[in-house]
Amino acid sequence: MATLIKGKGLINGRGNTIEEAAIVMEGDRITAVGRQADMTSMDGITSVIDAGDKTIMPGLVDAHVHLVNTGGAFSARDARTATSEQMMIVAVKNAFLAIRAGLTTVRDLGGKGFLTVNVRDAIEDGVIPGPRVVSCAAAITTTGGQSHYKSMEADTPDEMKKAVRALIKGGADCIKIFGSGGHATPGSNPLASQYTLEEFRAATEEAHRVGKLVAAHVHPTSGIKLAVAAGIDCLEHCSWLSPSGVSVDQNVLEDIIQRETFISIGFPASWYRVPLDEIQDVMDQSGREALIQPRYDSIRQMYESRAKVVASSDAGSTSTRIDELALLLEFLVNQLNITAMQVIVSVTSLAADAVGLGDVTGSLEVGKKADIILVDGDPIADITALQRVDTVVKDGQVVVQRGQVLV
C-alpha cells in the first residue's frame, strides 16, 4: 500500500525545493519524490493526502534535549531534587510534546540512569507516542561536576572507560561527556575543562571501539581544544568562554572544520526570549547580560564558517520546553540573519548526520524513513511557519493530524 502526499511546495532537507510537489511512501520508507505532474499516473497509489497550500518537509531533528527535565523557569533547580519516578513522568510528557511539534527524532543528552533508554523503547514498541530517541542514558561527569545529581561520575581514564562500558551495556546509543562545568550546577566552573586530554581520549576511544558516537558539553575554549584533540564527534554548546569573555578562536575553529567535527549549539530559549529577571535560577542577571551579545556573535560566526553547525535547543533546560525548537529557528533567522535554508538544513539532514542517523532520516529522499511534516506556510519565506505544524508522519504512519496526536 502506497500513499501519495501532495502540497504547494517541498523542502528536501538538503537545500533544495520543489514547487507543486509530491512524495510517495510505502510502508515506512519514501519511494518517490518529485513534482505532482510527474506522479499522477503512478500505479499502486492506494491513498492520497492533499496538503493544499502546506509545505512538505522532513521531520525536525533536535540533537540536544533532556527529556527528564521540565523546561520550566526553575528546571535546573528542580532536576537536582526530582525523583526518578517524577523524571519518568516528565519524560513521557515531553515525548508527547515533541512529536506534536514536528520533532520526529531527538537525541537525549543526559537523563538519569537508564530512564531515557526505557522511554526510547516504549516509543519504539508503540506503548507511548513520541519521536525516535537517540539516548546517551546518563551523561558522564566528574565527582561533583556539572549535573552530577543525575549523571555517572568518573575521574580517571580507567573510570571513563568503565563508565562508557556500563552505559553501552545498559543500552545507551551514544556517549555524552560533561567536558566542562556549567551554569546549571552550583560549584562547577563553566570556564574550565573538567577532563584532561587523556581522560577525554579514553572515553572516546572506548566508545568508538564499539561504534558509538561521543558528544561533549564544552563551554570554555580550553575544553573545546581538548575535546577536538581527543576526537570527540560533536561539540555541545561550543560557547568559546574564557575569563576575558566570549571570543571564537579561529585556529581551533579551523581545526574543527578540518576534522569535520559537528557543533551542536544547544542554545536554550531563556537566552533570547525570557526576560532576565524571570530566570534567576543558575546565573545572576549581570552575568547573563555580559554574555548575551558575544554569544550571539559567536553563533553567527560559526554558521558563517564552513563548520557543520547544528541548531539544537537544550530543551528541558531553564525556560526551554521541548516543543520550542521552532522559536530558536525563528531567532536564528530573524535576529541573527542566518538564512532560512541554512537553518532548516541544520535542523534536518545535518542534525541527523550529527546523531548518527543521516542514512536513515533527516531528508526527503528515496529509501529514507518516511519522517515527514506538513506546515502551514513556506518556511523559506517565513520561518515562523515551523511553529504551525499541521501533520506529522513518522515511519510512514500519520501520528499527528491538525495538531492533534493520534494515540
Short mmCIF file of C-alpha atoms in Angstrom, two decimals:
data_model
loop_
_atom_site.label_atom_id
_atom_site.label_comp_id
_atom_site.label_asym_id
_atom_site.label_seq_id
_atom_site.Cartn_x
_atom_site.Cartn_y
_atom_site.Cartn_z
CA MET A 1 0.00 0.00 0.00
CA ALA A 2 1.43 3.35 -1.09
CA THR A 3 0.38 6.83 -0.03
CA LEU A 4 0.86 9.97 -2.12
CA ILE A 5 1.25 13.32 -0.31
CA LYS A 6 0.99 16.45 -2.42
CA GLY A 7 1.50 20.06 -1.41
CA LYS A 8 2.27 23.51 -2.71
CA GLY A 9 5.98 23.09 -2.03
CA LEU A 10 8.58 20.68 -0.71
CA ILE A 11 11.86 21.30 1.12
CA ASN A 12 14.02 18.20 0.95
CA GLY A 13 16.37 18.95 3.88
CA ARG A 14 19.42 19.07 1.61
CA GLY A 15 18.97 22.66 0.46
CA ASN A 16 16.63 22.02 -2.46
CA THR A 17 12.95 22.81 -3.05
CA ILE A 18 10.23 21.58 -5.39
CA GLU A 19 7.07 23.53 -6.30
CA GLU A 20 3.73 21.75 -6.67
CA ALA A 21 5.41 18.77 -5.10
CA ALA A 22 4.53 15.21 -4.21
CA ILE A 23 6.08 12.42 -2.21
CA VAL A 24 5.18 8.73 -2.14
CA MET A 25 5.68 6.48 0.85
CA GLU A 26 5.17 2.76 1.13
CA GLY A 27 5.49 1.04 4.47
CA ASP A 28 7.96 3.11 6.48
CA ARG A 29 10.01 4.29 3.50
CA ILE A 30 9.96 7.03 0.88
CA THR A 31 9.67 5.57 -2.61
CA ALA A 32 9.36 8.68 -4.80
CA VAL A 33 9.87 12.45 -4.56
CA GLY A 34 9.12 14.94 -7.31
CA ARG A 35 6.55 17.15 -8.99
CA GLN A 36 2.87 16.33 -8.80
CA ALA A 37 2.64 16.39 -12.59
CA ASP A 38 5.08 13.51 -12.80
CA MET A 39 3.26 11.30 -10.29
CA THR A 40 -0.44 11.49 -11.09
CA SER A 41 -0.42 8.30 -13.16
CA MET A 42 1.73 6.21 -10.82
CA ASP A 43 0.44 2.70 -10.23
CA GLY A 44 -0.06 1.31 -6.76
CA ILE A 45 -1.21 4.52 -5.03
CA THR A 46 -3.91 3.47 -2.59
CA SER A 47 -4.41 6.76 -0.71
CA VAL A 48 -3.74 10.45 -1.21
CA ILE A 49 -3.10 13.18 1.36
CA ASP A 50 -3.79 16.58 -0.18
CA ALA A 51 -1.81 19.13 1.82
CA GLY A 52 -3.17 22.05 -0.22
CA ASP A 53 -1.03 25.15 0.36
CA LYS A 54 1.09 23.47 3.01
CA THR A 55 4.81 22.78 2.68
CA ILE A 56 6.14 19.21 2.83
CA MET A 57 9.35 18.87 4.88
CA PRO A 58 11.46 16.30 6.69
CA GLY A 59 10.61 15.85 10.34
CA LEU A 60 12.73 18.06 12.59
CA VAL A 61 15.72 16.62 14.45
CA ASP A 62 16.65 18.20 17.79
CA ALA A 63 20.17 16.97 18.53
CA HIS A 64 20.27 18.16 22.16
CA VAL A 65 17.35 17.63 24.54
CA HIS A 66 16.82 16.48 28.11
CA LEU A 67 13.58 14.51 28.26
CA VAL A 68 13.63 14.18 32.05
CA ASN A 69 13.81 17.95 32.67
CA THR A 70 10.71 20.13 32.88
CA GLY A 71 11.87 23.14 30.89
CA GLY A 72 10.23 25.37 33.49
CA ALA A 73 11.55 28.62 34.94
CA PHE A 74 13.49 26.70 37.59
CA SER A 75 14.14 23.43 35.81
CA ALA A 76 17.83 23.27 36.76
CA ARG A 77 16.97 23.56 40.44
CA ASP A 78 14.05 21.14 40.14
CA ALA A 79 16.19 18.48 38.44
CA ARG A 80 18.50 18.46 41.44
CA THR A 81 15.69 17.24 43.70
CA ALA A 82 13.37 15.27 41.39
CA THR A 83 12.92 11.55 41.96
CA SER A 84 13.39 9.02 39.19
CA GLU A 85 9.63 8.46 39.12
CA GLN A 86 8.96 12.17 38.66
CA MET A 87 11.55 12.35 35.90
CA MET A 88 9.95 9.44 34.05
CA ILE A 89 6.55 11.16 34.10
CA VAL A 90 8.12 14.34 32.73
CA ALA A 91 9.91 12.37 30.01
CA VAL A 92 6.69 10.76 28.81
CA LYS A 93 5.03 14.19 28.65
CA ASN A 94 7.98 15.63 26.76
CA ALA A 95 7.88 12.81 24.22
CA PHE A 96 4.24 13.70 23.54
CA LEU A 97 5.02 17.41 23.16
CA ALA A 98 7.98 16.71 20.90
CA ILE A 99 6.11 14.65 18.32
CA ARG A 100 3.22 17.13 18.30
CA ALA A 101 5.70 19.92 17.46
CA GLY A 102 7.09 18.03 14.47
CA LEU A 103 10.20 16.56 16.09
CA THR A 104 10.43 13.06 14.63
CA THR A 105 13.91 12.45 16.08
CA VAL A 106 15.61 13.72 19.24
CA ARG A 107 18.95 12.97 20.82
CA ASP A 108 18.71 12.93 24.60
CA LEU A 109 22.00 14.06 26.12
CA GLY A 110 21.59 13.48 29.80
CA GLY A 111 18.86 11.69 31.67
CA LYS A 112 19.17 9.81 34.93
CA GLY A 113 20.30 6.21 34.92
CA PHE A 114 18.60 4.46 32.01
CA LEU A 115 15.25 6.27 32.16
CA THR A 116 15.51 7.65 28.63
CA VAL A 117 16.52 4.26 27.28
CA ASN A 118 13.22 2.93 28.66
CA VAL A 119 11.33 5.85 27.13
CA ARG A 120 13.02 5.17 23.79
CA ASP A 121 11.98 1.54 23.91
CA ALA A 122 8.42 2.35 24.95
CA ILE A 123 8.08 4.64 21.93
CA GLU A 124 9.56 2.04 19.59
CA ASP A 125 7.15 -0.57 20.97
CA GLY A 126 4.15 1.72 20.43
CA VAL A 127 3.35 1.99 24.15
CA ILE A 128 3.55 5.81 24.15
CA PRO A 129 3.66 8.37 21.33
CA GLY A 130 6.89 10.20 20.71
CA PRO A 131 9.84 10.82 18.42
CA ARG A 132 12.65 8.45 17.60
CA VAL A 133 15.02 8.78 20.56
CA VAL A 134 18.79 8.52 20.44
CA SER A 135 19.73 8.17 24.12
CA CYS A 136 23.02 8.59 25.95
CA ALA A 137 21.29 7.34 29.12
CA ALA A 138 23.17 9.19 31.89
CA ALA A 139 25.96 11.56 30.94
CA ILE A 140 29.48 11.21 32.32
CA THR A 141 30.79 13.91 34.66
CA THR A 142 33.43 14.38 37.33
CA THR A 143 32.69 13.82 41.01
CA GLY A 144 30.60 16.83 41.97
CA GLY A 145 30.79 18.13 38.40
CA GLN A 146 28.18 19.53 36.03
CA SER A 147 24.82 17.76 36.53
CA HIS A 148 26.39 15.25 38.92
CA TYR A 149 23.00 14.72 40.56
CA LYS A 150 21.77 12.73 37.56
CA SER A 151 24.99 11.68 35.84
CA MET A 152 27.61 8.94 36.13
CA GLU A 153 30.71 10.21 37.91
CA ALA A 154 34.16 9.24 36.59
CA ASP A 155 37.51 10.86 37.33
CA THR A 156 40.33 8.88 35.71
CA PRO A 157 40.97 7.31 32.29
CA ASP A 158 40.13 3.86 33.63
CA GLU A 159 36.93 5.14 35.26
CA MET A 160 35.98 6.81 31.97
CA LYS A 161 36.40 3.51 30.12
CA LYS A 162 34.37 1.67 32.71
CA ALA A 163 31.59 4.29 32.60
CA VAL A 164 31.38 4.02 28.81
CA ARG A 165 31.19 0.24 29.01
CA ALA A 166 28.48 0.36 31.68
CA LEU A 167 26.38 2.82 29.70
CA ILE A 168 26.58 0.82 26.50
CA LYS A 169 25.82 -2.38 28.41
CA GLY A 170 22.65 -0.69 29.68
CA GLY A 171 21.51 0.25 26.20
CA ALA A 172 22.93 3.72 25.51
CA ASP A 173 23.03 4.68 21.82
CA CYS A 174 25.79 7.24 22.27
CA ILE A 175 28.01 8.76 24.94
CA LYS A 176 27.74 12.25 26.44
CA ILE A 177 30.59 13.76 28.43
CA PHE A 178 30.27 16.90 30.53
CA GLY A 179 33.60 18.27 29.42
CA SER A 180 33.32 21.47 31.42
CA GLY A 181 31.33 22.93 34.25
CA GLY A 182 28.10 24.75 33.51
CA HIS A 183 25.60 27.24 34.80
CA ALA A 184 23.12 24.55 35.87
CA THR A 185 25.26 23.19 38.70
CA PRO A 186 26.38 25.40 41.58
CA GLY A 187 30.06 24.83 42.31
CA SER A 188 31.02 23.73 38.81
CA ASN A 189 33.09 26.02 36.62
CA PRO A 190 31.98 26.77 33.04
CA LEU A 191 35.34 28.43 32.38
CA ALA A 192 37.40 25.28 32.96
CA SER A 193 37.62 21.83 31.41
CA GLN A 194 36.52 19.03 33.72
CA TYR A 195 38.73 16.47 31.99
CA THR A 196 42.27 16.13 30.69
CA LEU A 197 43.09 15.13 27.13
CA GLU A 198 43.93 11.63 28.35
CA GLU A 199 40.55 11.29 30.09
CA PHE A 200 38.61 12.63 27.09
CA ARG A 201 40.53 10.29 24.82
CA ALA A 202 40.00 7.21 27.00
CA ALA A 203 36.22 7.60 26.82
CA THR A 204 36.18 8.50 23.14
CA GLU A 205 38.35 5.60 22.03
CA GLU A 206 36.32 3.15 24.09
CA ALA A 207 33.06 4.39 22.58
CA HIS A 208 34.45 4.37 19.04
CA ARG A 209 35.74 0.83 19.57
CA VAL A 210 32.12 -0.36 19.68
CA GLY A 211 30.80 2.06 17.08
CA LYS A 212 29.24 4.70 19.34
CA LEU A 213 29.44 8.46 18.76
CA VAL A 214 30.54 10.83 21.51
CA ALA A 215 29.20 14.29 22.31
CA ALA A 216 30.85 16.65 24.79
CA HIS A 217 29.38 19.62 26.66
CA VAL A 218 32.15 22.23 26.33
CA HIS A 219 31.67 25.89 27.21
CA PRO A 220 35.28 27.13 27.51
CA THR A 221 37.77 27.35 24.66
CA SER A 222 40.19 25.31 26.76
CA GLY A 223 37.70 22.43 26.92
CA ILE A 224 36.83 22.77 23.23
CA LYS A 225 40.50 22.35 22.29
CA LEU A 226 40.87 19.19 24.36
CA ALA A 227 37.64 17.65 23.09
CA VAL A 228 38.61 18.26 19.47
CA ALA A 229 42.08 16.82 20.02
CA ALA A 230 40.55 13.73 21.64
CA GLY A 231 38.41 13.01 18.58
CA ILE A 232 35.01 13.91 20.06
CA ASP A 233 32.34 13.70 17.35
CA CYS A 234 30.06 16.56 18.40
CA LEU A 235 30.72 19.67 20.48
CA GLU A 236 27.72 20.74 22.53
CA HIS A 237 27.24 24.49 23.13
CA CYS A 238 30.79 25.33 21.98
CA SER A 239 30.49 28.68 23.76
CA TRP A 240 34.11 29.90 23.40
CA LEU A 241 34.22 31.12 27.01
CA SER A 242 37.36 32.36 28.72
CA PRO A 243 37.98 34.51 31.79
CA SER A 244 38.05 37.54 29.48
CA GLY A 245 34.68 36.81 27.85
CA VAL A 246 33.50 35.15 24.62
CA SER A 247 35.71 35.04 21.55
CA VAL A 248 35.88 32.47 18.76
CA ASP A 249 39.39 31.03 18.41
CA GLN A 250 39.79 30.92 14.64
CA ASN A 251 42.62 28.39 14.74
CA VAL A 252 40.53 25.98 16.80
CA LEU A 253 37.51 26.58 14.57
CA GLU A 254 39.62 25.72 11.53
CA ASP A 255 40.72 22.50 13.26
CA ILE A 256 37.04 21.68 13.90
CA ILE A 257 36.31 22.25 10.22
CA GLN A 258 39.21 20.12 9.01
CA ARG A 259 38.26 17.25 11.30
CA GLU A 260 34.58 17.58 10.26
CA THR A 261 33.56 17.71 13.91
CA PHE A 262 29.94 18.71 14.44
CA ILE A 263 28.95 21.74 16.53
CA SER A 264 25.54 21.48 18.20
CA ILE A 265 24.74 24.89 19.65
CA GLY A 266 22.38 23.66 22.41
CA PHE A 267 21.02 27.18 22.80
CA PRO A 268 18.10 27.42 25.26
CA ALA A 269 15.18 29.79 24.79
CA SER A 270 15.91 31.52 28.08
CA TRP A 271 18.86 33.31 26.46
CA TYR A 272 16.97 35.04 23.69
CA ARG A 273 13.32 35.05 24.74
CA VAL A 274 12.73 35.03 28.50
CA PRO A 275 13.16 38.29 30.48
CA LEU A 276 16.32 38.03 32.54
CA ASP A 277 14.61 38.96 35.79
CA GLU A 278 12.36 35.90 35.45
CA ILE A 279 15.13 33.31 35.31
CA GLN A 280 17.38 33.93 38.29
CA ASP A 281 17.93 30.21 38.57
CA VAL A 282 21.55 29.45 37.76
CA MET A 283 23.20 32.73 36.75
CA ASP A 284 22.70 36.27 38.01
CA GLN A 285 21.35 38.89 35.65
CA SER A 286 24.61 40.81 35.25
CA GLY A 287 26.49 37.64 34.33
CA ARG A 288 23.98 36.69 31.67
CA GLU A 289 23.78 40.21 30.25
CA ALA A 290 27.57 40.30 29.81
CA LEU A 291 27.48 37.09 27.75
CA ILE A 292 24.38 37.60 25.60
CA GLN A 293 25.63 39.67 22.65
CA PRO A 294 29.05 37.96 22.43
CA ARG A 295 27.29 34.59 22.44
CA TYR A 296 25.01 35.74 19.62
CA ASP A 297 28.05 36.90 17.66
CA SER A 298 29.86 33.59 18.15
CA ILE A 299 26.87 31.60 16.89
CA ARG A 300 26.70 33.79 13.79
CA GLN A 301 30.43 33.35 13.17
CA MET A 302 30.15 29.57 13.41
CA TYR A 303 27.22 29.48 10.97
CA GLU A 304 29.12 31.74 8.55
CA SER A 305 32.14 29.44 8.63
CA ARG A 306 32.45 26.07 6.89
CA ALA A 307 31.76 24.22 10.14
CA LYS A 308 28.97 21.68 10.46
CA VAL A 309 26.72 23.68 12.78
CA VAL A 310 23.52 22.07 14.08
CA ALA A 311 20.62 24.05 15.53
CA SER A 312 19.63 22.41 18.82
CA SER A 313 17.64 23.66 21.76
CA ASP A 314 18.97 22.12 25.00
CA ALA A 315 15.26 21.56 25.67
CA GLY A 316 14.45 20.84 29.27
CA SER A 317 16.93 23.44 30.44
CA THR A 318 15.80 26.63 32.16
CA SER A 319 12.71 28.09 30.49
CA THR A 320 13.07 25.91 27.39
CA ARG A 321 10.32 23.42 26.63
CA ILE A 322 10.91 20.59 24.22
CA ASP A 323 8.29 21.97 21.81
CA GLU A 324 10.08 25.32 21.49
CA LEU A 325 12.73 24.38 18.94
CA ALA A 326 10.91 26.38 16.26
CA LEU A 327 11.33 29.52 18.38
CA LEU A 328 15.09 29.06 18.26
CA LEU A 329 14.93 28.69 14.48
CA GLU A 330 12.96 31.93 14.25
CA PHE A 331 15.59 33.69 16.36
CA LEU A 332 18.46 32.40 14.23
CA VAL A 333 16.83 33.66 11.04
CA ASN A 334 15.14 36.88 12.12
CA GLN A 335 17.62 38.10 14.74
CA LEU A 336 20.98 36.64 13.71
CA ASN A 337 20.27 36.88 9.96
CA ILE A 338 21.23 33.31 9.15
CA THR A 339 19.40 32.19 6.01
CA ALA A 340 16.24 30.16 6.48
CA MET A 341 17.52 27.39 4.21
CA GLN A 342 20.78 27.05 6.16
CA VAL A 343 18.85 26.87 9.44
CA ILE A 344 16.45 24.28 8.04
CA VAL A 345 19.30 22.10 6.77
CA SER A 346 20.96 22.41 10.18
CA VAL A 347 17.89 21.01 11.93
CA THR A 348 17.10 18.25 9.43
CA SER A 349 19.78 16.45 7.39
CA LEU A 350 22.81 17.91 9.19
CA ALA A 351 21.30 17.19 12.60
CA ALA A 352 20.51 13.63 11.51
CA ASP A 353 24.15 13.22 10.44
CA ALA A 354 25.32 14.52 13.82
CA VAL A 355 23.27 11.98 15.78
CA GLY A 356 24.36 9.10 13.53
CA LEU A 357 21.12 8.68 11.59
CA GLY A 358 21.93 10.51 8.37
CA ASP A 359 21.40 7.37 6.31
CA VAL A 360 18.01 6.81 7.92
CA THR A 361 16.23 10.15 8.30
CA GLY A 362 16.63 13.93 8.07
CA SER A 363 15.91 14.40 4.36
CA LEU A 364 13.20 13.52 1.88
CA GLU A 365 15.00 11.05 -0.36
CA VAL A 366 14.08 7.69 -1.82
CA GLY A 367 14.96 4.91 0.61
CA LYS A 368 14.92 7.10 3.71
CA LYS A 369 12.41 6.70 6.53
CA ALA A 370 9.11 8.44 5.82
CA ASP A 371 9.53 11.07 8.56
CA ILE A 372 7.56 13.99 7.18
CA ILE A 373 5.85 17.13 8.44
CA LEU A 374 3.29 19.38 6.77
CA VAL A 375 3.45 23.02 7.85
CA ASP A 376 1.17 25.97 7.19
CA GLY A 377 3.10 28.38 5.00
CA ASP A 378 6.54 28.49 3.42
CA PRO A 379 9.38 28.35 5.99
CA ILE A 380 11.85 29.76 3.46
CA ALA A 381 9.82 32.96 3.19
CA ASP A 382 8.62 32.92 6.81
CA ILE A 383 10.50 30.73 9.26
CA THR A 384 7.63 31.01 11.76
CA ALA A 385 5.75 28.53 9.56
CA LEU A 386 7.64 25.86 11.53
CA GLN A 387 5.56 26.89 14.54
CA ARG A 388 2.46 25.78 12.63
CA VAL A 389 2.93 22.05 12.20
CA ASP A 390 -0.32 20.53 10.99
CA THR A 391 0.56 16.91 10.23
CA VAL A 392 3.40 14.63 11.34
CA VAL A 393 4.29 11.34 9.68
CA LYS A 394 6.80 9.09 11.41
CA ASP A 395 7.93 5.77 9.96
CA GLY A 396 5.24 6.13 7.29
CA GLN A 397 2.39 6.48 9.81
CA VAL A 398 0.37 9.65 10.39
CA VAL A 399 0.87 10.31 14.11
CA VAL A 400 -0.28 13.94 14.30
CA GLN A 401 -3.17 15.41 12.36
CA ARG A 402 -4.40 19.00 12.55
CA GLY A 403 -2.11 19.44 15.52
CA GLN A 404 -3.59 16.54 17.50
CA VAL A 405 -1.58 13.47 18.46
CA LEU A 406 -3.21 10.25 17.29
CA VAL A 407 -2.71 7.82 20.19
#
